[in-house]
Coordinates of C-alpha atoms in Angstrom, one line a residue:
X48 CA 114.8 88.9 128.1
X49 CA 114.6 88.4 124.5
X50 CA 111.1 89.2 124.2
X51 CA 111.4 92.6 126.5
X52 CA 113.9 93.4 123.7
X53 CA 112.6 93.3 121.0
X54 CA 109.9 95.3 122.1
X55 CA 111.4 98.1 122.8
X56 CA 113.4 97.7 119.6
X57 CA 109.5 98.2 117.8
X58 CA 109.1 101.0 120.2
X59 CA 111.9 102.7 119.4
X60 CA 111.5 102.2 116.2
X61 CA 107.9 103.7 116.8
X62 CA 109.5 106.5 118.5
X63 CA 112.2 106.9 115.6
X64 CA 109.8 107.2 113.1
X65 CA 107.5 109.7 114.6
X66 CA 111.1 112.0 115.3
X67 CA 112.2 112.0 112.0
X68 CA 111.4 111.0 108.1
X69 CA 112.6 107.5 108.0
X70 CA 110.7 104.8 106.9
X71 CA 109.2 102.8 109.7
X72 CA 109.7 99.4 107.2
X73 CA 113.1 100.1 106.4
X74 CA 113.8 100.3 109.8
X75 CA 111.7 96.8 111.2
X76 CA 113.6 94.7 107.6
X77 CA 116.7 95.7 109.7
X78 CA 115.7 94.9 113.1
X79 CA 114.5 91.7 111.7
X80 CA 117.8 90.9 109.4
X81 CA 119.6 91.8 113.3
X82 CA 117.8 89.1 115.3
X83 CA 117.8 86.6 112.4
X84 CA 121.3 86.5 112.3
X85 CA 122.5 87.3 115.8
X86 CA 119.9 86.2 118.2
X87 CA 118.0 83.2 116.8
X88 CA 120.4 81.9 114.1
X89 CA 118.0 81.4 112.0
X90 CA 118.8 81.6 107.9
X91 CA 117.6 84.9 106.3
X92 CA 115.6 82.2 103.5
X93 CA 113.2 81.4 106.9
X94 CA 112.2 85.1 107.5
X95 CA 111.5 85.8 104.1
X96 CA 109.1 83.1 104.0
X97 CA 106.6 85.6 105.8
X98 CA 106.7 88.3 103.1
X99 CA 103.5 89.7 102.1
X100 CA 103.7 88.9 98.4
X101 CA 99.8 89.3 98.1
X102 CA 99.7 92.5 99.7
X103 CA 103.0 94.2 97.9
X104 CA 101.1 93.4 94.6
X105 CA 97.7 95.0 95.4
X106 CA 99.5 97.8 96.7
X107 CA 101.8 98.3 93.9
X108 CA 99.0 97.7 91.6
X109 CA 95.8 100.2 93.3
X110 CA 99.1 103.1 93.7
X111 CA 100.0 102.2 90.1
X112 CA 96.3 102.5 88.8
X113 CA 94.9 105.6 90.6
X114 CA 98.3 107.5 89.6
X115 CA 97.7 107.2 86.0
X116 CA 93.9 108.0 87.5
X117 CA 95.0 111.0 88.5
X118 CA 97.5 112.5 86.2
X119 CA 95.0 112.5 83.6
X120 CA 92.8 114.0 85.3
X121 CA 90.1 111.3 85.8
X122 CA 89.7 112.0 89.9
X123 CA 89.8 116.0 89.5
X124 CA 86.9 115.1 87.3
X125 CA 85.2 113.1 89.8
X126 CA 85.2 115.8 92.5
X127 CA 84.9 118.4 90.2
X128 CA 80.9 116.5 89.2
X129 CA 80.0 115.8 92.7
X130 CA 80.6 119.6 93.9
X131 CA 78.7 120.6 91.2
X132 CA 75.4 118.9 92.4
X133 CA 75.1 120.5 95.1
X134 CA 74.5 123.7 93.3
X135 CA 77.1 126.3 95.8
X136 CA 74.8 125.5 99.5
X137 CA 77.4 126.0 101.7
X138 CA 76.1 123.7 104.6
X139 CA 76.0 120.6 102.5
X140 CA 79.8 120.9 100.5
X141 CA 81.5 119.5 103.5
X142 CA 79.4 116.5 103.7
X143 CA 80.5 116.4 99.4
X144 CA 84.1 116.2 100.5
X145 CA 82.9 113.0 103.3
X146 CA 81.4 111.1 100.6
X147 CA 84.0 111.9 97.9
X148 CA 87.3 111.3 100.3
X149 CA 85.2 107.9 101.1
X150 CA 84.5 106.9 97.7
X151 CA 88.4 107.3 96.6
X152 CA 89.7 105.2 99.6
X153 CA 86.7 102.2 98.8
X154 CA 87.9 102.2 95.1
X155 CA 91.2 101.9 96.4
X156 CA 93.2 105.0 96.8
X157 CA 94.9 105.1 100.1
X158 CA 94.0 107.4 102.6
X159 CA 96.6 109.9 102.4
X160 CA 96.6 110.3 98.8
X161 CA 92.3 111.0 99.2
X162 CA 93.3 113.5 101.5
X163 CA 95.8 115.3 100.1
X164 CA 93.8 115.5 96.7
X165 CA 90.8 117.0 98.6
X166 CA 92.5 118.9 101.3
X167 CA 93.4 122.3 98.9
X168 CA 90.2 123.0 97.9
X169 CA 88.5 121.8 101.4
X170 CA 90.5 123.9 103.1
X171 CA 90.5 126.9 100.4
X172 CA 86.2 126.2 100.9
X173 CA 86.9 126.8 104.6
X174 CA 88.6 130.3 103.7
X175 CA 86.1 131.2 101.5
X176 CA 83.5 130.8 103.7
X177 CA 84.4 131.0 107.0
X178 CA 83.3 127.5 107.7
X179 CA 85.4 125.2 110.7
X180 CA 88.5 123.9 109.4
X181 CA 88.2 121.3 112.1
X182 CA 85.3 119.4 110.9
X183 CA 86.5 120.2 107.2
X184 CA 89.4 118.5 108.2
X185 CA 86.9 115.4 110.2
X186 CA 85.2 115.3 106.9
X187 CA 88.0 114.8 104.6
X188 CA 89.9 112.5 106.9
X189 CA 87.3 110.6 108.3
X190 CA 86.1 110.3 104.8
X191 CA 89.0 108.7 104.0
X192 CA 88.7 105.9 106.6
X193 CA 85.0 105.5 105.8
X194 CA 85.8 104.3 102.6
X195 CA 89.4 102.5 103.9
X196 CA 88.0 99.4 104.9
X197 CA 86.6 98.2 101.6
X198 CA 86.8 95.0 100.0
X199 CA 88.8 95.8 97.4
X200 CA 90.8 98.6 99.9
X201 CA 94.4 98.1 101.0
X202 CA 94.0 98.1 105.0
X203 CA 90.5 95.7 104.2
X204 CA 93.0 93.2 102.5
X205 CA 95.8 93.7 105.5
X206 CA 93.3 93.2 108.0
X207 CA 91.6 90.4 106.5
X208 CA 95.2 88.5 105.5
X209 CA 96.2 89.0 108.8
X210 CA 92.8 87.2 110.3
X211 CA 92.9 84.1 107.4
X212 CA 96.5 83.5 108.2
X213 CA 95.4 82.8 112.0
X214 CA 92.6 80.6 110.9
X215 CA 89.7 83.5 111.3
X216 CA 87.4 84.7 108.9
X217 CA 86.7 87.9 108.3
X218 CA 83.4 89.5 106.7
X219 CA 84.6 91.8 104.5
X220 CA 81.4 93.7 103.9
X221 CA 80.6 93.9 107.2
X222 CA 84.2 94.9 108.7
X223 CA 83.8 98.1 105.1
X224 CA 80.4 98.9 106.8
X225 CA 81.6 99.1 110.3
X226 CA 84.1 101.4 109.6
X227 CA 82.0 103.6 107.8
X228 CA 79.1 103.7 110.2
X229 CA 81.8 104.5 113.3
X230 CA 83.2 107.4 110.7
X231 CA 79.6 108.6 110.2
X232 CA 78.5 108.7 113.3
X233 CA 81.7 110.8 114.8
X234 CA 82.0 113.2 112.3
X235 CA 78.1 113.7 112.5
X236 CA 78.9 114.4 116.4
X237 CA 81.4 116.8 115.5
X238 CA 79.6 118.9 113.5
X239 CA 76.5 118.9 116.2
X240 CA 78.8 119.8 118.9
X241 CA 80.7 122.5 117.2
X242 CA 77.3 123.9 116.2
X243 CA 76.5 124.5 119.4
X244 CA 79.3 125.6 120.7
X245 CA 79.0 128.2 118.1
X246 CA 82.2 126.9 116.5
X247 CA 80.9 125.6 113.2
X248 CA 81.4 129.3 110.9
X249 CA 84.1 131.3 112.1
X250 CA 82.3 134.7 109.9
X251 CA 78.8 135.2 110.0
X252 CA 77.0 132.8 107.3
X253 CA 75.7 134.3 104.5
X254 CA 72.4 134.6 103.2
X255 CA 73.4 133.1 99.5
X256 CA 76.8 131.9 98.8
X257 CA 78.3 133.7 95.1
X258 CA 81.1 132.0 94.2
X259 CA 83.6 134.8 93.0
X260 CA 86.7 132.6 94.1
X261 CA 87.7 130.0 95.7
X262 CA 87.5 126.1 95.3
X263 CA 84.3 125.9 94.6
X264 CA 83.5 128.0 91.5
X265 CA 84.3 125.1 89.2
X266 CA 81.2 123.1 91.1
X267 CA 78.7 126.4 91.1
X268 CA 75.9 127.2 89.4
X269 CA 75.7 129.1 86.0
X270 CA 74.8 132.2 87.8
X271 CA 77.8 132.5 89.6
X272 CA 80.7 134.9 88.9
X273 CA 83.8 132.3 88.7
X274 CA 85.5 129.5 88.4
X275 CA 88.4 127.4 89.7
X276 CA 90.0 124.4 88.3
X277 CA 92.1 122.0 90.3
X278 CA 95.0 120.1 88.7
X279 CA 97.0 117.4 90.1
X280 CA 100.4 116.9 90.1
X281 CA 102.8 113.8 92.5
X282 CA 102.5 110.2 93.1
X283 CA 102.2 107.8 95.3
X284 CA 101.4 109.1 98.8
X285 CA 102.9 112.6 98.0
X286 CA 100.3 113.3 95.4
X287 CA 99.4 116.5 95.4
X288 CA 96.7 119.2 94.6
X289 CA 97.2 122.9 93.5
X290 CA 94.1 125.1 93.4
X291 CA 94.4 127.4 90.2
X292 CA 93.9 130.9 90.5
X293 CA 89.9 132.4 90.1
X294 CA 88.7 132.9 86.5
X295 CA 86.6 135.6 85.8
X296 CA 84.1 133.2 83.3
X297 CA 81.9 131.3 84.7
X298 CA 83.2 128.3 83.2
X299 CA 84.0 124.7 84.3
X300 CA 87.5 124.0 83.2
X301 CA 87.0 119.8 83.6
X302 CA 86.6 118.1 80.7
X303 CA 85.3 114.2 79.8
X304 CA 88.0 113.3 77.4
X305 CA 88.7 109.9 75.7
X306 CA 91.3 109.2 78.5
X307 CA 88.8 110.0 81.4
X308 CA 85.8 107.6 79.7
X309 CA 88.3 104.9 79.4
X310 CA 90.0 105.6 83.2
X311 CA 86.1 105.5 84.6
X312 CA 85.1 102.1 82.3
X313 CA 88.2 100.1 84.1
X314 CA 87.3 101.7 87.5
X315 CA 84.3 100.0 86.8
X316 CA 85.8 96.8 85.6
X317 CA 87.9 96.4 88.7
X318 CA 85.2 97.1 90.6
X319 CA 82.8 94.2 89.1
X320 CA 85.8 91.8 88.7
X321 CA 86.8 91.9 92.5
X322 CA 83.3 92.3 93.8
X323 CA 81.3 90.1 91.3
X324 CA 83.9 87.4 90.8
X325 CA 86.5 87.8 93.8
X326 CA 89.3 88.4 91.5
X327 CA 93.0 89.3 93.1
X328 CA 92.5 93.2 92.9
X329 CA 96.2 93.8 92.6
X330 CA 96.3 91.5 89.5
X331 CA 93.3 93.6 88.0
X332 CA 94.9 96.9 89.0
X333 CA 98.0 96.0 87.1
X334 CA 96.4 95.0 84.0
X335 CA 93.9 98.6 83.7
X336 CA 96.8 100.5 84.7
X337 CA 98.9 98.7 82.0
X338 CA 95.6 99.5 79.4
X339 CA 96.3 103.2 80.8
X340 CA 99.6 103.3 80.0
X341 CA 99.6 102.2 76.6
X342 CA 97.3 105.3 76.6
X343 CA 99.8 107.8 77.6
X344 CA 103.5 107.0 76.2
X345 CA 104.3 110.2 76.0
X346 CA 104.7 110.2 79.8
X347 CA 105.7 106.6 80.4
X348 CA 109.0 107.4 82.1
X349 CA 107.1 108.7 85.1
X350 CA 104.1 106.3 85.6
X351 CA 105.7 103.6 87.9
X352 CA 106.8 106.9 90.1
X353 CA 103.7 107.2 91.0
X354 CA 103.9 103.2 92.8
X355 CA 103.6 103.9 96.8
X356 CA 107.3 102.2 97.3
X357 CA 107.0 104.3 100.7
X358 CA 104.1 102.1 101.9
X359 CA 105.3 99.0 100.6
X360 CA 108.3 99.2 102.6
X361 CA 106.2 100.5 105.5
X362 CA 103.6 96.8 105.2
X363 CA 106.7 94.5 104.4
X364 CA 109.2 95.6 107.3
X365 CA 106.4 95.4 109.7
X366 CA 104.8 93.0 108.5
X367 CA 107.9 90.6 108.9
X368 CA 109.4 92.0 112.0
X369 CA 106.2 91.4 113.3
X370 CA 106.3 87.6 112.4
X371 CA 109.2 87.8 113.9
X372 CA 107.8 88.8 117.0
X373 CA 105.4 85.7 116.8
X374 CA 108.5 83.2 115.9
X375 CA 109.6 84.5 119.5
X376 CA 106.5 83.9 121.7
X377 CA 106.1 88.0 122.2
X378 CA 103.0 88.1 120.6
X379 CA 101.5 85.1 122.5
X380 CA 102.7 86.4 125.6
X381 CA 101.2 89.2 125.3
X382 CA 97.9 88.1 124.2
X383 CA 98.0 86.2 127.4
X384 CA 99.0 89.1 130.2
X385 CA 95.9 91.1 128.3
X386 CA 93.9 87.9 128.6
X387 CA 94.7 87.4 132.0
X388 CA 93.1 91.1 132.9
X389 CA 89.8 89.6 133.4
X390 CA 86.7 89.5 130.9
X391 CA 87.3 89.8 127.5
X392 CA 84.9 92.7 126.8
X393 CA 87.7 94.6 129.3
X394 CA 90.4 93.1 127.4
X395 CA 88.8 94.3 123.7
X396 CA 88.6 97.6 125.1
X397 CA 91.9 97.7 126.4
X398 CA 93.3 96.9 122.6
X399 CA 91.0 99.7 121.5
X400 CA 92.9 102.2 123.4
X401 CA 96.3 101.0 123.6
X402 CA 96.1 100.8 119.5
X403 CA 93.8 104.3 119.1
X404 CA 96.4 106.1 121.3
X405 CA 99.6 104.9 119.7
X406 CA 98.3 105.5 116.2
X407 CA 97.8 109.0 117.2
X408 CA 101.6 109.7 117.0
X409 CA 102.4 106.6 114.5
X410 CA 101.1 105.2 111.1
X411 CA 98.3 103.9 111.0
X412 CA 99.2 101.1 108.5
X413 CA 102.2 99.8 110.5
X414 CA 100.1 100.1 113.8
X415 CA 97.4 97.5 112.1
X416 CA 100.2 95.1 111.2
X417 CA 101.4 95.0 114.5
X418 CA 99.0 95.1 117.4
X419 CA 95.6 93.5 115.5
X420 CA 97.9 90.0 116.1
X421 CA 97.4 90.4 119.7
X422 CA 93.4 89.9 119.1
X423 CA 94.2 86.6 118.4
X424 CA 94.5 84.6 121.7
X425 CA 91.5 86.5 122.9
X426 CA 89.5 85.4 119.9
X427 CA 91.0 81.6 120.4
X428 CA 89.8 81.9 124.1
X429 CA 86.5 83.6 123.8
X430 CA 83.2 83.3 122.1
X431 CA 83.7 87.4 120.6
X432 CA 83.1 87.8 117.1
X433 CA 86.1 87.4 115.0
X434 CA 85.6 90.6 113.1
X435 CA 83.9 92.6 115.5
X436 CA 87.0 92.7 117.6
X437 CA 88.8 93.4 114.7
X438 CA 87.0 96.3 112.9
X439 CA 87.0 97.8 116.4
X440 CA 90.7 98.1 116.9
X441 CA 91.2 98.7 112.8
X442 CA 88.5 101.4 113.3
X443 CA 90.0 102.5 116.6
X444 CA 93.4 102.8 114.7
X445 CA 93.0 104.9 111.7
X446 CA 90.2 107.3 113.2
X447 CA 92.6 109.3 115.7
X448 CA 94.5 110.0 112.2
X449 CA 93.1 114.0 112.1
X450 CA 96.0 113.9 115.2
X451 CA 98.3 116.9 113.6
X452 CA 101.2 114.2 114.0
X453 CA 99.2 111.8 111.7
X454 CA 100.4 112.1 107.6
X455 CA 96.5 112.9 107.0
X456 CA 96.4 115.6 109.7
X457 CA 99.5 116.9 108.6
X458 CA 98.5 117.6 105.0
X459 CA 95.4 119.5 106.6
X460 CA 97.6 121.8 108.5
X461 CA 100.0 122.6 105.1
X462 CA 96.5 123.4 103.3
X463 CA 95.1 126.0 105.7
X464 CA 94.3 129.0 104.1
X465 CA 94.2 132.6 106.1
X466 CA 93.4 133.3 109.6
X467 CA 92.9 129.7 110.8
X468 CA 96.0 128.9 109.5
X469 CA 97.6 130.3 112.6
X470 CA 95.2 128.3 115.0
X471 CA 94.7 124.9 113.2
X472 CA 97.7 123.0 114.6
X473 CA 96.1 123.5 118.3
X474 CA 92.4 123.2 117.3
X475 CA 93.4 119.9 115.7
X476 CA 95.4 119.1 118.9
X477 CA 92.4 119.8 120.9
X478 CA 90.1 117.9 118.6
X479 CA 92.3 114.4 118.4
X480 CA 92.8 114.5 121.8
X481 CA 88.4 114.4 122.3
X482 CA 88.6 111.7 119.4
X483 CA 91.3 109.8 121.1
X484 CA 89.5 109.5 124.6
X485 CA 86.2 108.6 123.0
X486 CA 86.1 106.6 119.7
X487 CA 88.1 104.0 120.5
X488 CA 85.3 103.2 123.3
X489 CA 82.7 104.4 120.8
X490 CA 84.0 101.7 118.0
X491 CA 84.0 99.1 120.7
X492 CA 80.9 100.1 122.5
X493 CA 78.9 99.7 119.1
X494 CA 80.6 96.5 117.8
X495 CA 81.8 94.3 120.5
X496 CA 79.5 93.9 123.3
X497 CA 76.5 94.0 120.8
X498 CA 77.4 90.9 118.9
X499 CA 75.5 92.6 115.7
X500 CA 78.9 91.0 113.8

């Protein structure tokens, strides 16, 4: 009876959270205080024991980092370079915004904050241009979860603490390259089948694209007739982009100062320290985000703003309401009723949806917390690859996130520009639902059964 509670206590919480603007975490540290102290008597010292000090610090530290990153305008840079190269061909800028969104989440920024620093001028682009704000929106978002899965990423290290703590071990290469391929191949799909469904431009594609206005004037060639700088202003989760008003010069307003050099030299040493010589990337986010800050003391009072508190909440109520769960035999029991549904390739597949589906309508984070755990017992009772299973349902849950109830889809939506904006909310509806039915058997199809992992 217990058990059956406290399950629907994390579905309504689930429920809760999808209604209304409360933190799912804030809600699962109370849950969790409730049955402590009320059901299993246990002292609140026990619990504790099961925070996620390891992640809370590289998640302080990456959100700490890339803010500074951002403010000074290191990341506008970065975009600003890469949609240069591609000298203003219209066809290949969206496939920019893929590789860009996925570089940002592999160095660390989380997915929301890729997206909604990309999504302005990807969706200003679209206006411009007439091109699909659909598989814009794909390429941004499944950009972002491309690059999600790295080794020195936030949901790599949750995924891969959550397998060490239950005695499996994780590749974390190959989990940051299955991610990316399954991104690749869907987004690739969605841009062949809205080409011929005659859905990819929504005006007639022109002959040469001049870049009088929009987002990409800053990125054009000399010959073009304007430009357009992007500044960016937030933190944390709720950064933000504003697209500046067209200039009539063909000029490109980005500029490589001392502060930008220095941001893109410790990018480069965090990079090398956590790859090269495995050091703690939250530790190494810290200290170049503390060399950044020394660097701009005129605007110290609102550096640490720019920490994802939001998400650090989110992991640490989940993470130990979830233990929680596991203290009480839930998780086990439910490993064992999936178990007991026949073959474990059924079983894997049946995680794959059940976890794809509910992060449609749910965070994606909290979702991975919660329901990769109930992988376990059919990895201690099978011969299926440890992180094969578990790429698939991480894959499985953070792919469905261009759902318009998702954070990431969400910020598409606000950044529509002009006639689409009045159609997006149902394309996007239409879209998840197609990625919801397939990629969860797509992520599975390609890393389960085939034992490539």
């Amino acid at each position: 009876m217990i058990q059956i509670l406290m399950l629907v206590v994390l579905v309504v919480m689930f429920i809760a959270a999808t209604k209304w603007p409360i933190n799912i975490g804030v809600m699962g540290l109370v849950a969790a205080f409730a049955f402590v102290a009320f059901v299993f008597g246990m002292d609140d010292k026990e619990i504790l024991e099961e925070f996620p000090a390891s992640i809370v610090l590289t998640i302080v530290g990456v959100t700490f980092f890339f803010s500074i990153a951002q403010k000074n305008g290191t990341i506008r840079i970065l975009v600003d370079l890469a949609i240069r190269a591609v000298h203003g061909r219209i066809n290949v800028v969206p496939w920019i915004f893929f590789v860009i969104s996925s570089l940002l989440t592999a160095l660390g920024t989380f997915s929301p904050a890729a997206v909604a620093l990309l999504a302005p001028a990807a969706m200003g682009f679209c206006a411009t241009t007439g091109y699909s704000g659909v598989v814009m929106a794909a390429m941004v978002i499944n950009g972002a979860h491309a690059g999600g899965f790295s080794p020195i990423s936030v949901s790599g290290n949750i995924v891969r603490d959550i397998a060490e703590s239950n005695g499996f071990h994780i590749d974390g290469g190959a989990l940051f390259v299955a991610a990316y391929v399954v991104n690749l191949i869907v987004t690739i799909l969605t841009v062949v089948v809205m080409k011929a469904l005659n859905r990819l431009r929504t005006t007639p594609e022109p002959e040469d694209f001049i870049a009088g206005s929009g987002p990409l004037a800053s990125g054009s060639m000399p010959r073009d007739t304007g430009s357009t700088g992007t500044s960016v202003s937030g933190s944390g989760q709720g950064t933000a982009v504003a697209v500046a008003a067209p200039a009539p010069a063909p000029t490109v307003r980005s500029q490589m100062t001392g502060h930008v050099w220095l941001t893109i030299s410790l990018i480069c040493v965090m990079v090398i320290g956590a790859v090269g010589f495995e050091l703690p990337i939250g530790f190494l986010a810290l200290a170049c985000g503390l060399v950044l800050a020394f660097t701009s003391l005129k605007n110290s009072e609102s550096l640490v703003s720019g920490i994802s508190w939001s998400t650090v909440l989110l992991v640490t109520g989940m993470i130990i309401y979830v233990s929680l769960l596991t203290h009480a035999g839930v998780i086990d029991s439910l490993s064992t009723m999936a178990v007991a549904m026949g073959a474990p390739l059924l079983v894997a597949v049946v995680l794959c949806y059940v976890i794809g589906i509910s992060s449609a309508f749910a965070s994606s984070t909290a979702l991975l917390t919660a329901l990769i755990p109930l992988s376990i017992p059919l990895l201690e009772q099978s011969d299926l690859s440890a992180t094969a299973v578990m790429a698939a349902l991480a894959v499985s849950a953070t792919i469905v996130d261009v759902s318009p109830f998702s954070t990431d889809g969400a910020l598409i939506i606000a950044n529509t520009q002009g006639k689409e904006a009045k159609t997006i909310w149902r394309d996007l509806m239409i879209y998840a639902g197609f990625v919801v039915l397939s990629a969860p058997l797509l992520s599975w199809a390609l890393l389960v059964p085939t034992g490539i992992m």
